[in-house]
XYZ file of C-alpha atoms in Angstrom:
77
model
C 118.822 123.764 76.028
C 117.042 122.243 79.007
C 118.927 119.937 81.300
C 117.678 116.686 82.757
C 117.346 118.399 86.138
C 115.011 121.016 84.628
C 112.852 118.312 83.046
C 112.655 116.401 86.331
C 111.810 119.571 88.239
C 109.275 121.153 85.875
C 107.559 118.160 84.273
C 104.201 118.983 85.914
C 104.187 122.719 85.205
C 104.942 122.019 81.545
C 101.738 119.968 81.117
C 98.516 121.432 79.766
C 95.467 121.806 82.011
C 93.755 118.597 80.838
C 96.863 116.471 81.411
C 97.377 117.972 84.880
C 93.773 117.150 85.772
C 94.222 113.574 84.551
C 97.255 113.101 86.795
C 95.729 114.737 89.874
C 92.494 112.733 89.498
C 94.263 109.417 88.858
C 94.402 107.098 91.913
C 98.041 106.058 91.243
C 99.855 107.870 88.419
C 103.316 106.810 89.654
C 104.174 104.708 86.582
C 103.309 107.551 84.231
C 105.095 110.167 86.352
C 108.288 108.123 86.106
C 108.308 108.639 82.315
C 107.154 112.252 82.434
C 110.071 113.082 84.711
C 112.384 111.726 82.046
C 111.008 114.093 79.438
C 108.622 111.870 77.488
C 105.479 113.349 75.981
C 102.248 112.842 77.925
C 100.678 110.312 75.523
C 103.833 108.204 75.366
C 104.265 108.314 79.157
C 100.620 107.307 79.555
C 101.060 104.249 77.325
C 104.310 103.130 78.922
C 102.935 103.726 82.409
C 99.864 101.652 81.585
C 102.003 98.800 80.259
C 104.170 98.882 83.410
C 101.084 98.839 85.594
C 99.615 95.849 83.754
C 102.928 93.962 83.985
C 103.071 94.691 87.697
C 99.496 93.470 88.206
C 100.251 90.245 86.330
C 103.385 89.640 88.395
C 101.502 90.257 91.658
C 98.742 87.858 90.570
C 101.281 85.164 89.682
C 103.062 85.592 93.019
C 99.783 85.393 94.918
C 98.879 82.186 93.079
C 102.288 80.694 93.943
C 101.855 81.700 97.583
C 98.380 80.151 97.733
C 99.698 76.932 96.193
C 102.563 76.851 98.687
C 100.139 77.250 101.578
C 97.953 74.419 100.241
C 100.974 72.152 99.735
C 102.314 72.896 103.213
C 98.955 72.103 104.773
C 98.970 68.708 103.058
C 102.340 67.775 104.603
């Protein structure tokens, strides 16, 4: 039986060649790597990582809009 430490340590070596290439060519695979290190299959980690990335982008966009509105409101004071 493999322990959690083994999964976290060997997640990359356990991938097939195509999956390794996808990760090494990706500009920021950090969301997906998080799930791979926890033992999820590549396809599932890819989906969850994508969803996390989209959520993060939406949150950043909302925060930028709030900041821009705050700047506009402060300039009107």
